[in-house]
Coordinates of C-alpha atoms in Angstrom, one line a residue:
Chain A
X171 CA -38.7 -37.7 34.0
X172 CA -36.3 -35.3 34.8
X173 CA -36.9 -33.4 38.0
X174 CA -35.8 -29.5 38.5
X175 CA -33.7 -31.1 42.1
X176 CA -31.1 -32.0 40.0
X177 CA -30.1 -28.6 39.9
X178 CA -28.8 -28.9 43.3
X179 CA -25.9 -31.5 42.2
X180 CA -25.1 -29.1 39.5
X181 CA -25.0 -26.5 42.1
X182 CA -22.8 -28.4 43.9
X183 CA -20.5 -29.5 41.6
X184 CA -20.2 -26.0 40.4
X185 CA -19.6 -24.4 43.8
X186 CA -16.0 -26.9 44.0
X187 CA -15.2 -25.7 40.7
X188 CA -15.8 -21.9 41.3
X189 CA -12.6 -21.0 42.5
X190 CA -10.9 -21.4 39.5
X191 CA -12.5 -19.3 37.7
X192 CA -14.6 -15.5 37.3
X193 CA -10.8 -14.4 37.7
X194 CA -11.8 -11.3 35.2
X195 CA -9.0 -10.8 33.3
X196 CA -9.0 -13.7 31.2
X197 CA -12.8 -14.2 30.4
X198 CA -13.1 -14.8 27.1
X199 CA -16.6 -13.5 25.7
X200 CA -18.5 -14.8 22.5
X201 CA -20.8 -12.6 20.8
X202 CA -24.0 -14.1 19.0
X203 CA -25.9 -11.7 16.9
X204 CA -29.4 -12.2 17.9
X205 CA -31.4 -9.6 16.4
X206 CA -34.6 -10.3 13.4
X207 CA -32.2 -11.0 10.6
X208 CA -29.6 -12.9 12.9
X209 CA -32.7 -15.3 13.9
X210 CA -33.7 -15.6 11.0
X211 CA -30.4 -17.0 9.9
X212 CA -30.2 -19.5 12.0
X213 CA -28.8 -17.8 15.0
X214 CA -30.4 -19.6 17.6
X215 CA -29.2 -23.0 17.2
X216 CA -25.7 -21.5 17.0
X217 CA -25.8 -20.2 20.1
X218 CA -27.3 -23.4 21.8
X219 CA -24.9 -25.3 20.0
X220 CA -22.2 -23.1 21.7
X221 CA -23.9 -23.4 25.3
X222 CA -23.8 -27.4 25.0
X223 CA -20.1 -26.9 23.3
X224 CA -19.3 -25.3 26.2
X225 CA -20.1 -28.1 28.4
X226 CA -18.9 -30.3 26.6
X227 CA -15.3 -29.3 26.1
X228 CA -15.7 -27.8 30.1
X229 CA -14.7 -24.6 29.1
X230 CA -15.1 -22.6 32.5
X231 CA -13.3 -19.0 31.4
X232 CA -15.7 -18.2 28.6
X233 CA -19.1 -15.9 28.7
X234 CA -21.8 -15.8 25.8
X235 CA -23.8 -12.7 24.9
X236 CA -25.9 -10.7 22.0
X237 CA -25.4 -7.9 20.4
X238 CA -28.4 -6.7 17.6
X239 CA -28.2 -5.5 14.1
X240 CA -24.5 -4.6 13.1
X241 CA -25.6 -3.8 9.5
X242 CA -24.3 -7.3 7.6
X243 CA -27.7 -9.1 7.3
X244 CA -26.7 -11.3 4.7
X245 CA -23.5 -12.9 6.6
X246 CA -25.1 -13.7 9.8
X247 CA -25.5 -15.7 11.8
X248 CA -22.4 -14.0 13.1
X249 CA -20.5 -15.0 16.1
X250 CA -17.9 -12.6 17.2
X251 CA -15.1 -14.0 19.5
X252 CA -13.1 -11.8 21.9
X253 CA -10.1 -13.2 23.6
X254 CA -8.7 -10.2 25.9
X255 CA -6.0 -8.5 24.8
X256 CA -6.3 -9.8 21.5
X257 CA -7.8 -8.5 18.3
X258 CA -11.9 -9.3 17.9
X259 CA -12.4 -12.4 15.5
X260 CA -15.4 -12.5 14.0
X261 CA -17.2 -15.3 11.9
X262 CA -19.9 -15.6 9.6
X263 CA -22.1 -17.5 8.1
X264 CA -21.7 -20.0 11.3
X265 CA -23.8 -23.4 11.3
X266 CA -24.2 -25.3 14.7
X267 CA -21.5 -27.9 12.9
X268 CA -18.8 -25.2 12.9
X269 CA -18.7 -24.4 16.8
X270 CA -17.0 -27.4 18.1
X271 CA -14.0 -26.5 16.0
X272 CA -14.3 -22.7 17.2
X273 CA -14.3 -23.9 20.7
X274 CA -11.8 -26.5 20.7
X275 CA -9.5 -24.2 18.6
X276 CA -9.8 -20.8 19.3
X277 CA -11.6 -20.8 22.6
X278 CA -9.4 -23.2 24.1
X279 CA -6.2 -23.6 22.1
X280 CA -6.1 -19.5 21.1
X281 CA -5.8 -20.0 17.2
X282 CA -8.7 -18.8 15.4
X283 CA -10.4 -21.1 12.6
X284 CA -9.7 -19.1 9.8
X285 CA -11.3 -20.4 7.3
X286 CA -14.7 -19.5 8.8
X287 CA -13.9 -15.9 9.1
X288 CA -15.2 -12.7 7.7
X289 CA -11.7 -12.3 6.2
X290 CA -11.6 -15.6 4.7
X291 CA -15.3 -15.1 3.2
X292 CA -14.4 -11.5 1.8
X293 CA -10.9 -13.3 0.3
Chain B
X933 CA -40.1 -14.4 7.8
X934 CA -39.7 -17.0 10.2
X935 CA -39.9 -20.5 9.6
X936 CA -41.3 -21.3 12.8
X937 CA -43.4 -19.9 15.5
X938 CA -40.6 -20.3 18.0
X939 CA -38.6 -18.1 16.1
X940 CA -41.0 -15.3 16.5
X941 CA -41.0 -15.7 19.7
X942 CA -37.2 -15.3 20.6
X943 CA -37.5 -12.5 18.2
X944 CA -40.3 -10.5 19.9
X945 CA -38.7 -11.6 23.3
X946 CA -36.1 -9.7 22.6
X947 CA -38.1 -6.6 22.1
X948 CA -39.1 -6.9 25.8
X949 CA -35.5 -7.6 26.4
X950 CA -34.6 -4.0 24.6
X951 CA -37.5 -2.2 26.8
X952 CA -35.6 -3.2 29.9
X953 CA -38.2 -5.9 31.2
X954 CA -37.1 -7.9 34.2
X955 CA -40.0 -10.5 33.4
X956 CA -40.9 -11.9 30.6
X957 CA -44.2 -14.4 30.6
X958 CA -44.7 -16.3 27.4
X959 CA -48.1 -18.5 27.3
X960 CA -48.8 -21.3 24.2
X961 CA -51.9 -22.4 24.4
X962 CA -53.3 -25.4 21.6
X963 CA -57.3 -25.8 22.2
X964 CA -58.0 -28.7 19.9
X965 CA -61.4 -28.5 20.2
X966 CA -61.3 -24.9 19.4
X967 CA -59.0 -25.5 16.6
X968 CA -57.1 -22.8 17.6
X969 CA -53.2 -21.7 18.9
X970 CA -52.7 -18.7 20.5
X971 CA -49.3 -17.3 21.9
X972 CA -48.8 -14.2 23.7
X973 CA -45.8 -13.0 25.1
X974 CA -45.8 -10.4 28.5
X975 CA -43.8 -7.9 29.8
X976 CA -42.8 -5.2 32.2
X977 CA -41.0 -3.4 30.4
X978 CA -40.9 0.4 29.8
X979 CA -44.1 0.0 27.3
X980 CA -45.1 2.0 24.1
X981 CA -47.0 5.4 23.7
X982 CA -50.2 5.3 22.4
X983 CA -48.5 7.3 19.4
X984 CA -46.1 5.1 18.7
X985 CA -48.3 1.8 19.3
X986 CA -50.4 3.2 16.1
X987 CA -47.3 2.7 14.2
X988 CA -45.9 -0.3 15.3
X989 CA -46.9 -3.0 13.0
X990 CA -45.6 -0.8 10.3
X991 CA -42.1 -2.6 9.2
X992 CA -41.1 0.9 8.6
X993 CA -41.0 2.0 12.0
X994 CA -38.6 1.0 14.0
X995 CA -36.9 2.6 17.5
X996 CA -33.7 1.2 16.1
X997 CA -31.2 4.7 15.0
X998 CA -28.9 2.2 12.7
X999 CA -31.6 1.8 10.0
X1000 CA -35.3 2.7 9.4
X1001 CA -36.6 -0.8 9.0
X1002 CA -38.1 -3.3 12.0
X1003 CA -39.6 -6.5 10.5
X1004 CA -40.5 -8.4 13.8
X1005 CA -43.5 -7.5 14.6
X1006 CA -44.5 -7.2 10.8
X1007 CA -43.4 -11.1 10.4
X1008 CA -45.0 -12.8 13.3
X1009 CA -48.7 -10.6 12.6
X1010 CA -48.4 -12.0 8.7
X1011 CA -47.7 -15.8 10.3
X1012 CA -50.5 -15.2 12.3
X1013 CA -52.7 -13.8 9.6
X1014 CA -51.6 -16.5 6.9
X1015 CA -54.0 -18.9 9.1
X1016 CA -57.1 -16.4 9.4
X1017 CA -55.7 -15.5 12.8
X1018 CA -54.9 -12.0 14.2
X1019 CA -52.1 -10.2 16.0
X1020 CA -53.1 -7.9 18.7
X1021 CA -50.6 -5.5 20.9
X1022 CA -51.5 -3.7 24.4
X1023 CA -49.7 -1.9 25.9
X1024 CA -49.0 1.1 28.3
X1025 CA -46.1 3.8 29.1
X1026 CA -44.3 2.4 32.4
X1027 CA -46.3 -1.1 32.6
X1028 CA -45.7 -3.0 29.7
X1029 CA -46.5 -4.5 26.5
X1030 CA -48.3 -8.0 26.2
X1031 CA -48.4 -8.9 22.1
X1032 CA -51.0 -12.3 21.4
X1033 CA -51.3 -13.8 18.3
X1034 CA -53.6 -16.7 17.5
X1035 CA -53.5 -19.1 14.8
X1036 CA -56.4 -21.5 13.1
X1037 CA -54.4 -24.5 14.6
X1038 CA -55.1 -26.7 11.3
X1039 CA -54.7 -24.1 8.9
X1040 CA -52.0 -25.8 5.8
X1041 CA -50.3 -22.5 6.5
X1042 CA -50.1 -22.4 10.0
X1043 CA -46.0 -22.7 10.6
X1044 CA -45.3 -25.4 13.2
X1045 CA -43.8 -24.7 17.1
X1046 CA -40.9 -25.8 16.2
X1047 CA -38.2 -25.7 19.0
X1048 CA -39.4 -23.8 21.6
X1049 CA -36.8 -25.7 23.8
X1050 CA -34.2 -23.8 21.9
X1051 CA -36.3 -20.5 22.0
X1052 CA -35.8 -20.7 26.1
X1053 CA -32.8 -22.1 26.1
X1054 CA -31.4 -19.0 24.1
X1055 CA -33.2 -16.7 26.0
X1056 CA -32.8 -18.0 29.5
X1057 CA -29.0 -18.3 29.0
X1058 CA -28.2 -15.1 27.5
X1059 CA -30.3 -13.2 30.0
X1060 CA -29.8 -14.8 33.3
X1061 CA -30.9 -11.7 35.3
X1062 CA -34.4 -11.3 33.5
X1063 CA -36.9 -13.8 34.9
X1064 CA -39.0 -15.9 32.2
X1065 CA -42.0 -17.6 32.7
X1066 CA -43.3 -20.4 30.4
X1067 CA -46.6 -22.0 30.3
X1068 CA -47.3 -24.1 27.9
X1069 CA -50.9 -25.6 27.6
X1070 CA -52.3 -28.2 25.0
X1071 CA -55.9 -28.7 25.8
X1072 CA -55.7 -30.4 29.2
X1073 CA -52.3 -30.7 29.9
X1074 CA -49.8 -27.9 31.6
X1075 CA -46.5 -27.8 31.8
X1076 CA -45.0 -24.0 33.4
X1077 CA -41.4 -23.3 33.5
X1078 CA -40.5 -20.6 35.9
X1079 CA -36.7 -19.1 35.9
X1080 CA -37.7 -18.3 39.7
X1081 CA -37.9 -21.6 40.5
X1082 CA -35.0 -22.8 38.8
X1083 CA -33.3 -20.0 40.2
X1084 CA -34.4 -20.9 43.9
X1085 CA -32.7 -24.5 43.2
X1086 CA -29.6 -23.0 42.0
X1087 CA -29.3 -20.8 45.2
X1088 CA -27.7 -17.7 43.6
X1089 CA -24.1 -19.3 43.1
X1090 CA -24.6 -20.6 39.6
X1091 CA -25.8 -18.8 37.0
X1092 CA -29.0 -19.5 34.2
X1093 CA -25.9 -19.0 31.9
X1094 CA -24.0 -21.9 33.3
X1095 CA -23.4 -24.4 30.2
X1096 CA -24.1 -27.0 32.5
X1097 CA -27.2 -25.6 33.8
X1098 CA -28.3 -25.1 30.5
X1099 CA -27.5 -28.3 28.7
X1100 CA -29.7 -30.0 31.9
X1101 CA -32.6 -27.6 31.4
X1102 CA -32.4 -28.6 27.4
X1103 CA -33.3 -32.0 28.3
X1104 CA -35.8 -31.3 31.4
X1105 CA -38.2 -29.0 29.0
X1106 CA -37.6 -31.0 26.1
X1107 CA -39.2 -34.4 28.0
X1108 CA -41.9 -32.3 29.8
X1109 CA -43.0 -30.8 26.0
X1110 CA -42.7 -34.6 24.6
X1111 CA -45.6 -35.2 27.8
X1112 CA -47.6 -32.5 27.0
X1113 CA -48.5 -34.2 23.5
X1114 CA -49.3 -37.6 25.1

């Protein structure tokens, strides 16, 4: 069994690492929609699946957070991405299966996966 | 609607996360013997006027300006009331609002938990300043997770919202649920 002292290590671990990052400027933030309809969706493994893409691909400079109802039910779950001083990106219809790609390209790399974009789905 | 129970629970979490609650308490509670589920879900937050609590389960009503419609509350009373349970809301202006639903726990309609580790999860890491309690209870066996606790390991230096912090509390609530059903 797992015990709630691990934490400390990870504290640790994350207190050497702190200093390169929460430099403010180039936080990127992604935006899950999280209200009834996004839920419904399937937002929620989306944004878990971000949270343990995250980890896994040790991005340090990135933030996740909600927003509610923008309107566009029927394309969520919706997962905005907002690199600063670059346009918004937003992406719909996401599946768990489509983050790693969003992390690894856009996140990390700075080139947005087209193909799972509003644009490309209104196209 | 929702296709599970864990769903409706993120969902009317968030509710408590719109009234500006800084703690959130969310009990489960299986009584085999009983043949019954119940799950209610607490807050602080700013609470509702009596007016307005009237009204709630109305999917018409909603405090949302973008559209008229809120089906949150509507959803997880009907998943409740599939079973031959109820839904039931108190709350008051300035204290809170505490909304408990039960369940006939063998009813064919009755929608499963489902993932409460990923109801948490979500919740936990997108609102690491609000504090969540969890107490989950299946007949004799407890298992509470408390925020403040983790918090108090973490010592104020890493975030709930660290990815790394979160994919360790996946696994730590997802053995201690596995336990509770043993």
């Amino acid at each position: 069994m797992k015990s709630l002292a691990e934490l400390a290590a990870i504290r640790d671990k994350m207190k050497q690492n702190a200093t390169i990052r929460e430099d403010g400027e180039s936080t990127i933030r992604i935006v899950v929609g999280m209200a009834t309809c996004g839920i419904a969706a399937g937002a929620r493994p989306v944004l878990n699946a971000i949270t343990a893409e995250l980890a896994a691909q040790n991005v340090t400079n990135a933030t996740v957070a909600q927003t509610g109802c923008i309107g566009r039910c029927t394309l969520e779950p919706i997962v905005d991405v907002i690199v600063p001083g670059e346009d918004i990106v937003t992406y719909v219809h996401v599946t768990p299966d489509k983050i790693s790609k969003i992390i690894s390209s856009h996140v990390k790399e700075g080139i947005p996966v087209v193909e799972y974009t509003v644009g490309a789905y209104e196209n | 609607m929702m296709d599970e129970l864990s769903l409706n629970i993120l969902d009317i979490a968030q509710n408590s996360i719109a009234a500006n609650a800084t703690l959130v308490e969310i009990r489960i509670t299986e009584n085999d013997p009983a043949d019954t589920l119940s799950i209610g879900i607490k807050d602080n937050g700013k609470g509702m006027s009596p007016e307005f609590l009237k009204t709630v389960e109305d999917p018409f009503i909603t405090t949302r300006t973008t559209r008229k419609i809120g089906l949150g509350i509507s959803f997880f009373k009907e998943a409740a009331e599939m079973t031959g349970g109820n839904l039931s809301i108190i709350s008051a202006l300035g204290v809170g609002t505490t909304i408990t639903a039960t369940f006939q726990k063998s009813h064919i309609d009755r929608q499963p938990i489902g993932d409460l580790t990923g109801t948490i999860i979500a919740l936990v890491t997108l609102n690491p300043d609000i504090d969540f309690i969890v107490t989950y209870t299946v007949n004799s066996n407890e298992f509470l997770f408390s925020t403040v606790e983790v918090k108090e390991m973490l010592g104020g230096d890493v975030a709930l919202s660290n990815p790394e912090v979160a994919t360790f509390l996946t696994e730590y609530i997802n053995e201690n649920i596995e336990n509770l059903h043993n």
